[in-house]
Amino acid sequence: MTSSLFQPIQLGNLTLHNRIVMPPMTRSRASQPGYNANELMATYYAQRATAGLIISEGTQISPMAKGYAWTPGIYTPEQITGWKKVTDAVHAKGGAIFAQLWHVGRVTHPDNICGQQPISSSAIKAENVKVFIDNGTDEPGFVDVVEPREMTADDIQQVIEQYRQAALNAIEAGFDGIELHAANGYLINQFIDSEANNRTDEYGGSLENRLRFLDEVVAAMVKAIGAERVGVRLAPLTTLNGTVDADPINTYTEAATLLNKHKIVYLHIAEVDWDDAPDTPNAFKQALRNAYQGVLIYAGRYNAEKAQQAIKAGLADMIGFGRPFVANPDLPNRIQNGYPLAEHVPETLFGGNEKGLIDYPVYQLED
């Protein structure tokens, strides 16, 4: 029996050969100076091109959008050229790849953004949140974030334009589409979640107002590159990087309804994935399915069996496998054949070189 994970699926104008997604994972290997994607990254993504869809690591849309050392950008000609190496390598292997567009907002440190004060929906510091900076060694130096300044109306319009331009840059770089990172406590999430937003203008207060920034960013990107090339990632129940919502079920059902109106090509839900984390309630998943009619992707603590169940139940169309893709470049083949999965080395996740990035082997059957 062919697993439901290996049925083809239409994603906009793309026909994907399976329903396995390599979700965005920060690896911090961009070339310095310039934060450019490079040959090492091209090899890494090409090794994993048997995924139905690859979503790139978070890619900052401007110098102010950067949260961590050595992460790539997509706002200069050199960065576009660097990403072209990656997309060409993935396409040469028959893969499809979207760029995740990222603005971290307050989840950064002045050392990462040319000495500037971070920006956010509000002047609220993210408590107990650390980011890593380049401290002159190959090891990331972790530091506490600082208090951001509240974005002005002009700041908001400028960032919307940066998202729009980044979407155009991604298409120029050869990406098949883009994913807006609106999850995990970063900038757009800082507007959505009630406890991170104390604005008193049209971008704060009511749920409609808190969703306005998301609405306007998505509208600008859809107009620029087409709804069939725009996906969005949300994290309804995570409290990563200090963002908390008082009523997440209602908030994110409304967000899904809003995104459905834009006819975006997919909605990507990041579930809580730490050990002993609660499962996303099935009733909530059904509400999201009712609210959003496009391709629905879930990621977080999935194995092959759980992924198949979610697709068969009609709650998901595709499933993201994050950490398993780090150490298993041939993950779809291993899942399809029931081969054992290798474990990744946590110490090599961020920064460094090819070690822990491109040196994980494909599965070999014993003679």
mmCIF file of C-alpha atoms in Angstrom:
data_model
loop_
_atom_site.group_PDB
_atom_site.id
_atom_site.type_symbol
_atom_site.label_atom_id
_atom_site.label_comp_id
_atom_site.label_asym_id
_atom_site.label_seq_id
_atom_site.Cartn_x
_atom_site.Cartn_y
_atom_site.Cartn_z
ATOM 1 C CA MET A 1 0.000 0.000 0.000
ATOM 2 C CA THR A 2 1.340 3.411 -0.944
ATOM 3 C CA SER A 3 1.500 5.583 2.114
ATOM 4 C CA SER A 4 -0.600 8.742 2.107
ATOM 5 C CA LEU A 5 2.703 10.597 2.612
ATOM 6 C CA PHE A 6 3.787 9.567 -0.877
ATOM 7 C CA GLN A 7 0.747 10.718 -2.829
ATOM 8 C CA PRO A 8 1.524 13.673 -5.107
ATOM 9 C CA ILE A 9 -0.086 17.015 -4.281
ATOM 10 C CA GLN A 10 -0.706 20.235 -6.176
ATOM 11 C CA LEU A 11 0.720 23.381 -4.551
ATOM 12 C CA GLY A 12 -0.264 26.344 -6.680
ATOM 13 C CA ASN A 13 1.391 25.711 -10.050
ATOM 14 C CA LEU A 14 3.727 23.053 -8.618
ATOM 15 C CA THR A 15 3.084 19.306 -8.586
ATOM 16 C CA LEU A 16 4.958 17.925 -5.566
ATOM 17 C CA HIS A 17 5.966 14.268 -5.638
ATOM 18 C CA ASN A 18 5.299 13.610 -1.940
ATOM 19 C CA ARG A 19 3.789 15.289 1.120
ATOM 20 C CA ILE A 20 6.977 15.440 3.185
ATOM 21 C CA VAL A 21 8.169 18.962 4.000
ATOM 22 C CA MET A 22 11.625 20.009 5.132
ATOM 23 C CA PRO A 23 10.622 22.935 7.359
ATOM 24 C CA PRO A 24 12.745 26.021 8.030
ATOM 25 C CA MET A 25 15.680 25.415 10.376
ATOM 26 C CA THR A 26 18.271 28.012 11.304
ATOM 27 C CA ARG A 27 21.773 26.645 10.622
ATOM 28 C CA SER A 28 23.828 29.889 10.660
ATOM 29 C CA ARG A 29 26.330 29.094 7.915
ATOM 30 C CA ALA A 30 25.982 32.202 5.704
ATOM 31 C CA SER A 31 29.216 33.691 4.338
ATOM 32 C CA GLN A 32 30.669 36.732 6.105
ATOM 33 C CA PRO A 33 30.689 39.620 5.595
ATOM 34 C CA GLY A 34 27.463 40.090 3.708
ATOM 35 C CA TYR A 35 25.316 37.255 5.124
ATOM 36 C CA ASN A 36 25.267 35.497 1.759
ATOM 37 C CA ALA A 37 24.031 31.993 0.998
ATOM 38 C CA ASN A 38 26.898 29.903 -0.377
ATOM 39 C CA GLU A 39 28.017 26.620 -1.996
ATOM 40 C CA LEU A 40 27.973 24.826 1.356
ATOM 41 C CA MET A 41 24.306 25.712 1.809
ATOM 42 C CA ALA A 42 23.573 24.760 -1.813
ATOM 43 C CA THR A 43 25.003 21.280 -1.164
ATOM 44 C CA TYR A 44 23.013 20.940 2.076
ATOM 45 C CA TYR A 45 19.667 21.768 0.479
ATOM 46 C CA ALA A 46 20.342 19.762 -2.693
ATOM 47 C CA GLN A 47 21.092 16.681 -0.560
ATOM 48 C CA ARG A 48 17.535 16.988 0.801
ATOM 49 C CA ALA A 49 15.766 17.719 -2.506
ATOM 50 C CA THR A 50 13.721 14.503 -2.346
ATOM 51 C CA ALA A 51 11.425 16.300 0.112
ATOM 52 C CA GLY A 52 8.138 17.222 -1.554
ATOM 53 C CA LEU A 53 8.855 20.796 -0.484
ATOM 54 C CA ILE A 54 11.858 22.465 1.133
ATOM 55 C CA ILE A 55 11.314 25.675 3.084
ATOM 56 C CA SER A 56 14.583 27.525 3.559
ATOM 57 C CA GLU A 57 15.973 28.631 6.882
ATOM 58 C CA GLY A 58 14.731 32.028 8.040
ATOM 59 C CA THR A 59 16.141 34.716 5.757
ATOM 60 C CA GLN A 60 16.192 38.296 7.003
ATOM 61 C CA ILE A 61 14.517 40.944 4.854
ATOM 62 C CA SER A 62 16.718 43.825 6.050
ATOM 63 C CA PRO A 63 19.734 44.510 8.301
ATOM 64 C CA MET A 64 17.336 45.348 11.183
ATOM 65 C CA ALA A 65 15.503 42.039 10.729
ATOM 66 C CA LYS A 66 18.458 39.870 11.824
ATOM 67 C CA GLY A 67 18.228 38.020 15.131
ATOM 68 C CA TYR A 68 21.210 35.690 15.201
ATOM 69 C CA ALA A 69 24.798 35.569 14.016
ATOM 70 C CA TRP A 70 25.618 34.157 10.571
ATOM 71 C CA THR A 71 22.031 33.948 9.273
ATOM 72 C CA PRO A 72 21.468 34.748 5.571
ATOM 73 C CA GLY A 73 19.731 37.786 4.097
ATOM 74 C CA ILE A 74 17.815 38.453 0.901
ATOM 75 C CA TYR A 75 18.039 42.244 0.544
ATOM 76 C CA THR A 76 21.278 42.771 -1.450
ATOM 77 C CA PRO A 77 22.262 41.736 -4.998
ATOM 78 C CA GLU A 78 25.011 39.516 -3.562
ATOM 79 C CA GLN A 79 22.523 37.742 -1.311
ATOM 80 C CA ILE A 80 20.196 37.131 -4.262
ATOM 81 C CA THR A 81 23.154 35.678 -6.214
ATOM 82 C CA GLY A 82 24.047 33.441 -3.261
ATOM 83 C CA TRP A 83 20.522 32.076 -2.997
ATOM 84 C CA LYS A 84 20.484 31.454 -6.764
ATOM 85 C CA LYS A 85 23.215 28.845 -6.168
ATOM 86 C CA VAL A 86 20.904 27.115 -3.691
ATOM 87 C CA THR A 87 17.752 27.170 -5.821
ATOM 88 C CA ASP A 88 19.651 26.016 -8.916
ATOM 89 C CA ALA A 89 21.122 23.084 -6.945
ATOM 90 C CA VAL A 90 17.721 22.046 -5.567
ATOM 91 C CA HIS A 91 15.982 22.345 -8.934
ATOM 92 C CA ALA A 92 18.755 20.322 -10.610
ATOM 93 C CA LYS A 93 17.784 17.471 -8.270
ATOM 94 C CA GLY A 94 14.082 17.842 -9.073
ATOM 95 C CA GLY A 95 13.162 19.566 -5.822
ATOM 96 C CA ALA A 96 10.952 22.539 -4.949
ATOM 97 C CA ILE A 97 11.992 25.273 -2.510
ATOM 98 C CA PHE A 98 10.305 28.270 -0.866
ATOM 99 C CA ALA A 99 12.215 31.029 0.946
ATOM 100 C CA GLN A 100 11.164 31.770 4.506
ATOM 101 C CA LEU A 101 11.129 35.561 4.929
ATOM 102 C CA TRP A 102 12.000 36.684 8.426
ATOM 103 C CA HIS A 103 11.960 39.786 10.586
ATOM 104 C CA VAL A 104 12.748 39.005 14.221
ATOM 105 C CA GLY A 105 11.568 42.321 15.672
ATOM 106 C CA ARG A 106 12.597 42.425 19.339
ATOM 107 C CA VAL A 107 14.270 38.984 19.344
ATOM 108 C CA THR A 108 17.747 40.315 18.683
ATOM 109 C CA HIS A 109 20.582 42.340 20.186
ATOM 110 C CA PRO A 110 22.214 45.606 19.021
ATOM 111 C CA ASP A 111 25.384 43.621 18.211
ATOM 112 C CA ASN A 112 23.426 41.821 15.466
ATOM 113 C CA ILE A 113 21.848 44.946 13.940
ATOM 114 C CA CYS A 114 24.687 47.464 13.584
ATOM 115 C CA GLY A 115 24.231 48.881 17.088
ATOM 116 C CA GLN A 116 20.586 49.878 16.556
ATOM 117 C CA GLN A 117 17.781 49.436 19.093
ATOM 118 C CA PRO A 118 15.454 46.615 18.004
ATOM 119 C CA ILE A 119 11.909 47.421 16.862
ATOM 120 C CA SER A 120 8.651 45.735 17.820
ATOM 121 C CA SER A 121 4.914 46.228 18.067
ATOM 122 C CA SER A 122 5.486 47.691 21.520
ATOM 123 C CA ALA A 123 8.308 48.681 23.859
ATOM 124 C CA ILE A 124 8.051 45.381 25.748
ATOM 125 C CA LYS A 125 11.185 43.330 26.354
ATOM 126 C CA ALA A 126 10.961 39.586 25.708
ATOM 127 C CA GLU A 127 11.668 38.068 29.121
ATOM 128 C CA ASN A 128 14.134 35.198 29.562
ATOM 129 C CA VAL A 129 15.042 35.191 25.863
ATOM 130 C CA LYS A 130 18.600 34.928 24.572
ATOM 131 C CA VAL A 131 20.027 35.252 21.062
ATOM 132 C CA PHE A 132 23.495 34.517 19.791
ATOM 133 C CA ILE A 133 26.002 36.999 18.487
ATOM 134 C CA ASP A 134 29.333 36.685 16.718
ATOM 135 C CA ASN A 135 31.808 36.942 19.568
ATOM 136 C CA GLY A 136 34.869 36.470 17.383
ATOM 137 C CA THR A 137 35.013 32.676 17.670
ATOM 138 C CA ASP A 138 33.286 29.795 15.874
ATOM 139 C CA GLU A 139 31.097 29.274 18.951
ATOM 140 C CA PRO A 140 27.977 31.440 19.197
ATOM 141 C CA GLY A 141 27.924 33.770 22.181
ATOM 142 C CA PHE A 142 24.503 33.857 23.838
ATOM 143 C CA VAL A 143 23.263 37.184 25.229
ATOM 144 C CA ASP A 144 19.989 38.544 26.603
ATOM 145 C CA VAL A 145 17.767 40.542 24.281
ATOM 146 C CA VAL A 146 17.152 44.217 25.045
ATOM 147 C CA GLU A 147 14.046 46.390 25.244
ATOM 148 C CA PRO A 148 12.818 47.349 21.761
ATOM 149 C CA ARG A 149 11.247 50.613 20.689
ATOM 150 C CA GLU A 150 7.640 50.726 19.524
ATOM 151 C CA MET A 151 7.370 50.967 15.753
ATOM 152 C CA THR A 152 5.979 54.192 14.350
ATOM 153 C CA ALA A 153 3.448 54.307 11.519
ATOM 154 C CA ASP A 154 6.368 55.073 9.173
ATOM 155 C CA ASP A 155 8.332 52.079 10.512
ATOM 156 C CA ILE A 156 5.362 49.811 9.801
ATOM 157 C CA GLN A 157 5.026 51.018 6.209
ATOM 158 C CA GLN A 158 8.786 50.655 5.688
ATOM 159 C CA VAL A 159 8.783 47.045 6.935
ATOM 160 C CA ILE A 160 5.765 46.154 4.767
ATOM 161 C CA GLU A 161 7.735 47.457 1.781
ATOM 162 C CA GLN A 162 10.798 45.427 2.857
ATOM 163 C CA TYR A 163 8.665 42.268 2.936
ATOM 164 C CA ARG A 164 7.260 43.070 -0.507
ATOM 165 C CA GLN A 165 10.728 43.653 -1.957
ATOM 166 C CA ALA A 166 12.105 40.520 -0.274
ATOM 167 C CA ALA A 167 9.349 38.466 -1.937
ATOM 168 C CA LEU A 168 10.357 39.876 -5.333
ATOM 169 C CA ASN A 169 14.030 39.213 -4.526
ATOM 170 C CA ALA A 170 13.208 35.593 -3.632
ATOM 171 C CA ILE A 171 11.559 35.021 -7.013
ATOM 172 C CA GLU A 172 14.557 36.660 -8.718
ATOM 173 C CA ALA A 173 16.788 34.240 -6.770
ATOM 174 C CA GLY A 174 14.883 31.303 -8.253
ATOM 175 C CA PHE A 175 12.693 30.300 -5.322
ATOM 176 C CA ASP A 176 9.360 28.686 -6.207
ATOM 177 C CA GLY A 177 7.641 30.863 -3.613
ATOM 178 C CA ILE A 178 7.983 32.354 -0.148
ATOM 179 C CA GLU A 179 6.838 31.567 3.375
ATOM 180 C CA LEU A 180 6.093 34.512 5.650
ATOM 181 C CA HIS A 181 7.446 33.753 9.119
ATOM 182 C CA ALA A 182 4.602 34.893 11.370
ATOM 183 C CA ALA A 183 5.376 32.394 14.146
ATOM 184 C CA ASN A 184 7.663 31.658 17.093
ATOM 185 C CA GLY A 185 7.641 35.073 18.718
ATOM 186 C CA TYR A 186 9.143 37.072 15.850
ATOM 187 C CA LEU A 187 7.931 40.436 14.554
ATOM 188 C CA ILE A 188 4.542 39.597 13.064
ATOM 189 C CA ASN A 189 3.795 37.344 16.041
ATOM 190 C CA GLN A 190 4.625 40.318 18.292
ATOM 191 C CA PHE A 191 1.703 42.189 16.723
ATOM 192 C CA ILE A 192 -0.726 39.230 16.805
ATOM 193 C CA ASP A 193 -0.330 38.002 20.394
ATOM 194 C CA SER A 194 -2.198 40.079 22.952
ATOM 195 C CA GLU A 195 0.471 40.049 25.667
ATOM 196 C CA ALA A 196 3.198 41.315 23.311
ATOM 197 C CA ASN A 197 1.171 44.206 21.898
ATOM 198 C CA ASN A 198 -0.023 47.145 23.981
ATOM 199 C CA ARG A 199 -0.455 49.607 21.118
ATOM 200 C CA THR A 200 -3.369 52.041 21.177
ATOM 201 C CA ASP A 201 -3.534 52.776 17.427
ATOM 202 C CA GLU A 202 -5.090 50.733 14.606
ATOM 203 C CA TYR A 203 -2.428 48.004 15.051
ATOM 204 C CA GLY A 204 -3.266 47.221 18.683
ATOM 205 C CA GLY A 205 -6.111 46.484 21.059
ATOM 206 C CA SER A 206 -8.820 44.503 19.273
ATOM 207 C CA LEU A 207 -8.081 41.220 17.500
ATOM 208 C CA GLU A 208 -8.913 42.847 14.175
ATOM 209 C CA ASN A 209 -6.283 45.509 14.877
ATOM 210 C CA ARG A 210 -3.653 43.017 16.051
ATOM 211 C CA LEU A 211 -4.093 41.049 12.818
ATOM 212 C CA ARG A 212 -3.829 44.182 10.656
ATOM 213 C CA PHE A 213 -0.034 44.055 10.214
ATOM 214 C CA LEU A 214 -0.213 40.400 9.101
ATOM 215 C CA ASP A 215 -3.059 41.325 6.736
ATOM 216 C CA GLU A 216 -1.144 44.213 5.137
ATOM 217 C CA VAL A 217 2.136 42.311 4.767
ATOM 218 C CA VAL A 218 0.406 39.345 3.117
ATOM 219 C CA ALA A 219 -1.592 41.649 0.833
ATOM 220 C CA ALA A 220 1.608 43.383 -0.314
ATOM 221 C CA MET A 221 3.386 40.090 -1.045
ATOM 222 C CA VAL A 222 0.397 38.525 -2.814
ATOM 223 C CA LYS A 223 0.127 41.601 -5.033
ATOM 224 C CA ALA A 224 3.869 41.430 -5.794
ATOM 225 C CA ILE A 225 4.320 37.725 -6.636
ATOM 226 C CA GLY A 226 0.864 36.092 -6.651
ATOM 227 C CA ALA A 227 -1.075 34.189 -3.988
ATOM 228 C CA GLU A 228 -0.018 30.849 -5.515
ATOM 229 C CA ARG A 229 3.560 31.598 -4.394
ATOM 230 C CA VAL A 230 2.845 32.823 -0.841
ATOM 231 C CA GLY A 231 2.634 30.605 2.249
ATOM 232 C CA VAL A 232 2.433 31.675 5.905
ATOM 233 C CA ARG A 233 3.709 30.005 9.064
ATOM 234 C CA LEU A 234 1.862 30.452 12.351
ATOM 235 C CA ALA A 235 2.516 28.994 15.820
ATOM 236 C CA PRO A 236 -0.807 29.231 17.665
ATOM 237 C CA LEU A 237 0.056 27.514 20.939
ATOM 238 C CA THR A 238 3.784 28.072 21.354
ATOM 239 C CA THR A 239 5.116 30.704 23.717
ATOM 240 C CA LEU A 240 8.540 30.798 22.099
ATOM 241 C CA ASN A 241 10.552 33.997 22.503
ATOM 242 C CA GLY A 242 8.117 35.385 25.025
ATOM 243 C CA THR A 243 4.956 35.952 22.981
ATOM 244 C CA VAL A 244 1.728 34.860 24.660
ATOM 245 C CA ASP A 245 -1.867 35.286 23.554
ATOM 246 C CA ALA A 246 -4.755 35.374 26.014
ATOM 247 C CA ASP A 247 -7.095 33.453 23.670
ATOM 248 C CA PRO A 248 -4.973 31.623 21.085
ATOM 249 C CA ILE A 249 -7.716 29.327 19.744
ATOM 250 C CA ASN A 250 -9.910 32.257 18.747
ATOM 251 C CA THR A 251 -6.987 34.449 17.640
ATOM 252 C CA TYR A 252 -5.507 31.891 15.282
ATOM 253 C CA THR A 253 -8.812 30.655 13.903
ATOM 254 C CA GLU A 254 -9.447 34.278 12.912
ATOM 255 C CA ALA A 255 -5.924 34.518 11.461
ATOM 256 C CA ALA A 256 -6.624 31.429 9.331
ATOM 257 C CA THR A 257 -9.898 32.955 8.134
ATOM 258 C CA LEU A 258 -8.057 36.142 7.191
ATOM 259 C CA LEU A 259 -5.366 34.222 5.289
ATOM 260 C CA ASN A 260 -8.012 32.230 3.454
ATOM 261 C CA LYS A 261 -9.393 35.496 2.050
ATOM 262 C CA HIS A 262 -5.959 36.183 0.528
ATOM 263 C CA LYS A 263 -6.050 32.703 -1.072
ATOM 264 C CA ILE A 264 -2.456 32.004 0.022
ATOM 265 C CA VAL A 265 -1.137 28.685 -1.283
ATOM 266 C CA TYR A 266 -0.475 27.097 2.113
ATOM 267 C CA LEU A 267 -0.807 27.607 5.844
ATOM 268 C CA HIS A 268 2.006 26.076 7.900
ATOM 269 C CA ILE A 269 1.244 25.409 11.571
ATOM 270 C CA ALA A 270 4.193 24.981 13.941
ATOM 271 C CA GLU A 271 3.049 22.838 16.840
ATOM 272 C CA VAL A 272 4.707 22.830 20.238
ATOM 273 C CA ASP A 273 7.520 20.310 19.980
ATOM 274 C CA TRP A 274 9.337 20.139 23.287
ATOM 275 C CA ASP A 275 9.218 16.923 25.304
ATOM 276 C CA ASP A 276 5.932 16.385 27.153
ATOM 277 C CA ALA A 277 4.322 19.303 25.290
ATOM 278 C CA PRO A 278 0.531 19.119 24.968
ATOM 279 C CA ASP A 279 -0.898 18.023 21.630
ATOM 280 C CA THR A 280 -2.796 20.576 19.581
ATOM 281 C CA PRO A 281 -6.492 19.832 20.267
ATOM 282 C CA ASN A 282 -8.214 18.055 17.388
ATOM 283 C CA ALA A 283 -11.163 20.439 17.649
ATOM 284 C CA PHE A 284 -8.787 23.340 17.005
ATOM 285 C CA LYS A 285 -7.253 21.534 14.022
ATOM 286 C CA GLN A 286 -10.737 20.979 12.639
ATOM 287 C CA ALA A 287 -11.540 24.675 13.160
ATOM 288 C CA LEU A 288 -8.396 25.630 11.229
ATOM 289 C CA ARG A 289 -9.322 23.202 8.445
ATOM 290 C CA ASN A 290 -12.788 24.767 8.243
ATOM 291 C CA ALA A 291 -11.382 28.302 8.249
ATOM 292 C CA TYR A 292 -8.639 27.771 5.658
ATOM 293 C CA GLN A 293 -9.249 25.972 2.362
ATOM 294 C CA GLY A 294 -5.717 25.762 0.922
ATOM 295 C CA VAL A 295 -2.878 23.306 1.577
ATOM 296 C CA LEU A 296 -2.435 22.821 5.322
ATOM 297 C CA ILE A 297 1.009 21.844 6.647
ATOM 298 C CA TYR A 298 1.762 20.785 10.222
ATOM 299 C CA ALA A 299 5.199 20.360 11.808
ATOM 300 C CA GLY A 300 6.319 19.318 15.278
ATOM 301 C CA ARG A 301 7.175 15.911 16.791
ATOM 302 C CA TYR A 302 5.814 13.909 13.855
ATOM 303 C CA ASN A 303 6.928 10.419 12.982
ATOM 304 C CA ALA A 304 5.803 8.534 9.854
ATOM 305 C CA GLU A 305 2.832 6.881 11.561
ATOM 306 C CA LYS A 306 1.512 10.063 13.161
ATOM 307 C CA ALA A 307 2.013 11.951 9.882
ATOM 308 C CA GLN A 308 0.019 9.383 7.916
ATOM 309 C CA GLN A 309 -2.794 9.503 10.450
ATOM 310 C CA ALA A 310 -3.025 13.297 10.204
ATOM 311 C CA ILE A 311 -3.245 13.197 6.417
ATOM 312 C CA LYS A 312 -5.730 10.297 6.372
ATOM 313 C CA ALA A 313 -7.923 12.106 8.901
ATOM 314 C CA GLY A 314 -8.036 15.077 6.555
ATOM 315 C CA LEU A 315 -6.588 17.452 9.155
ATOM 316 C CA ALA A 316 -3.324 18.005 7.243
ATOM 317 C CA ASP A 317 -2.223 17.836 3.614
ATOM 318 C CA MET A 318 1.555 17.817 4.195
ATOM 319 C CA ILE A 319 3.783 17.193 7.221
ATOM 320 C CA GLY A 320 7.078 18.837 8.152
ATOM 321 C CA PHE A 321 9.879 16.777 9.717
ATOM 322 C CA GLY A 322 12.446 19.171 11.187
ATOM 323 C CA ARG A 323 15.299 17.657 13.164
ATOM 324 C CA PRO A 324 15.046 14.282 11.363
ATOM 325 C CA PHE A 325 16.062 16.079 8.155
ATOM 326 C CA VAL A 326 19.274 17.338 9.775
ATOM 327 C CA ALA A 327 20.874 13.887 10.065
ATOM 328 C CA ASN A 328 18.888 12.116 7.331
ATOM 329 C CA PRO A 329 19.334 13.825 3.958
ATOM 330 C CA ASP A 330 17.425 10.903 2.396
ATOM 331 C CA LEU A 331 14.570 11.077 4.912
ATOM 332 C CA PRO A 332 11.730 10.352 2.436
ATOM 333 C CA ASN A 333 13.480 7.169 1.280
ATOM 334 C CA ARG A 334 14.044 6.068 4.881
ATOM 335 C CA ILE A 335 10.397 6.690 5.764
ATOM 336 C CA GLN A 336 9.132 4.887 2.667
ATOM 337 C CA ASN A 337 11.289 1.816 3.304
ATOM 338 C CA GLY A 338 11.152 1.760 7.101
ATOM 339 C CA TYR A 339 14.903 2.282 7.413
ATOM 340 C CA PRO A 340 16.223 3.477 10.802
ATOM 341 C CA LEU A 341 16.825 7.194 11.300
ATOM 342 C CA ALA A 342 20.187 8.654 12.279
ATOM 343 C CA GLU A 343 20.420 11.107 15.194
ATOM 344 C CA HIS A 344 21.826 14.596 14.699
ATOM 345 C CA VAL A 345 24.671 16.079 16.749
ATOM 346 C CA PRO A 346 23.184 19.068 18.627
ATOM 347 C CA GLU A 347 26.540 20.842 19.002
ATOM 348 C CA THR A 348 26.824 21.325 15.224
ATOM 349 C CA LEU A 349 23.380 22.813 14.606
ATOM 350 C CA PHE A 350 24.427 26.476 14.596
ATOM 351 C CA GLY A 351 27.535 27.926 13.000
ATOM 352 C CA GLY A 352 30.696 26.146 11.963
ATOM 353 C CA ASN A 353 31.367 24.470 8.633
ATOM 354 C CA GLU A 354 30.418 21.300 6.759
ATOM 355 C CA LYS A 355 30.648 19.182 9.927
ATOM 356 C CA GLY A 356 27.124 18.390 11.050
ATOM 357 C CA LEU A 357 25.676 20.032 7.928
ATOM 358 C CA ILE A 358 26.552 18.061 4.793
ATOM 359 C CA ASP A 359 28.485 15.053 6.169
ATOM 360 C CA TYR A 360 25.491 12.933 7.227
ATOM 361 C CA PRO A 361 25.334 9.904 4.883
ATOM 362 C CA VAL A 362 22.390 8.417 3.062
ATOM 363 C CA TYR A 363 21.232 5.012 4.283
ATOM 364 C CA GLN A 364 23.222 2.048 2.928
ATOM 365 C CA LEU A 365 21.813 -1.461 2.954
ATOM 366 C CA GLU A 366 24.252 -4.031 4.330
ATOM 367 C CA ASP A 367 25.652 -6.434 1.717
#
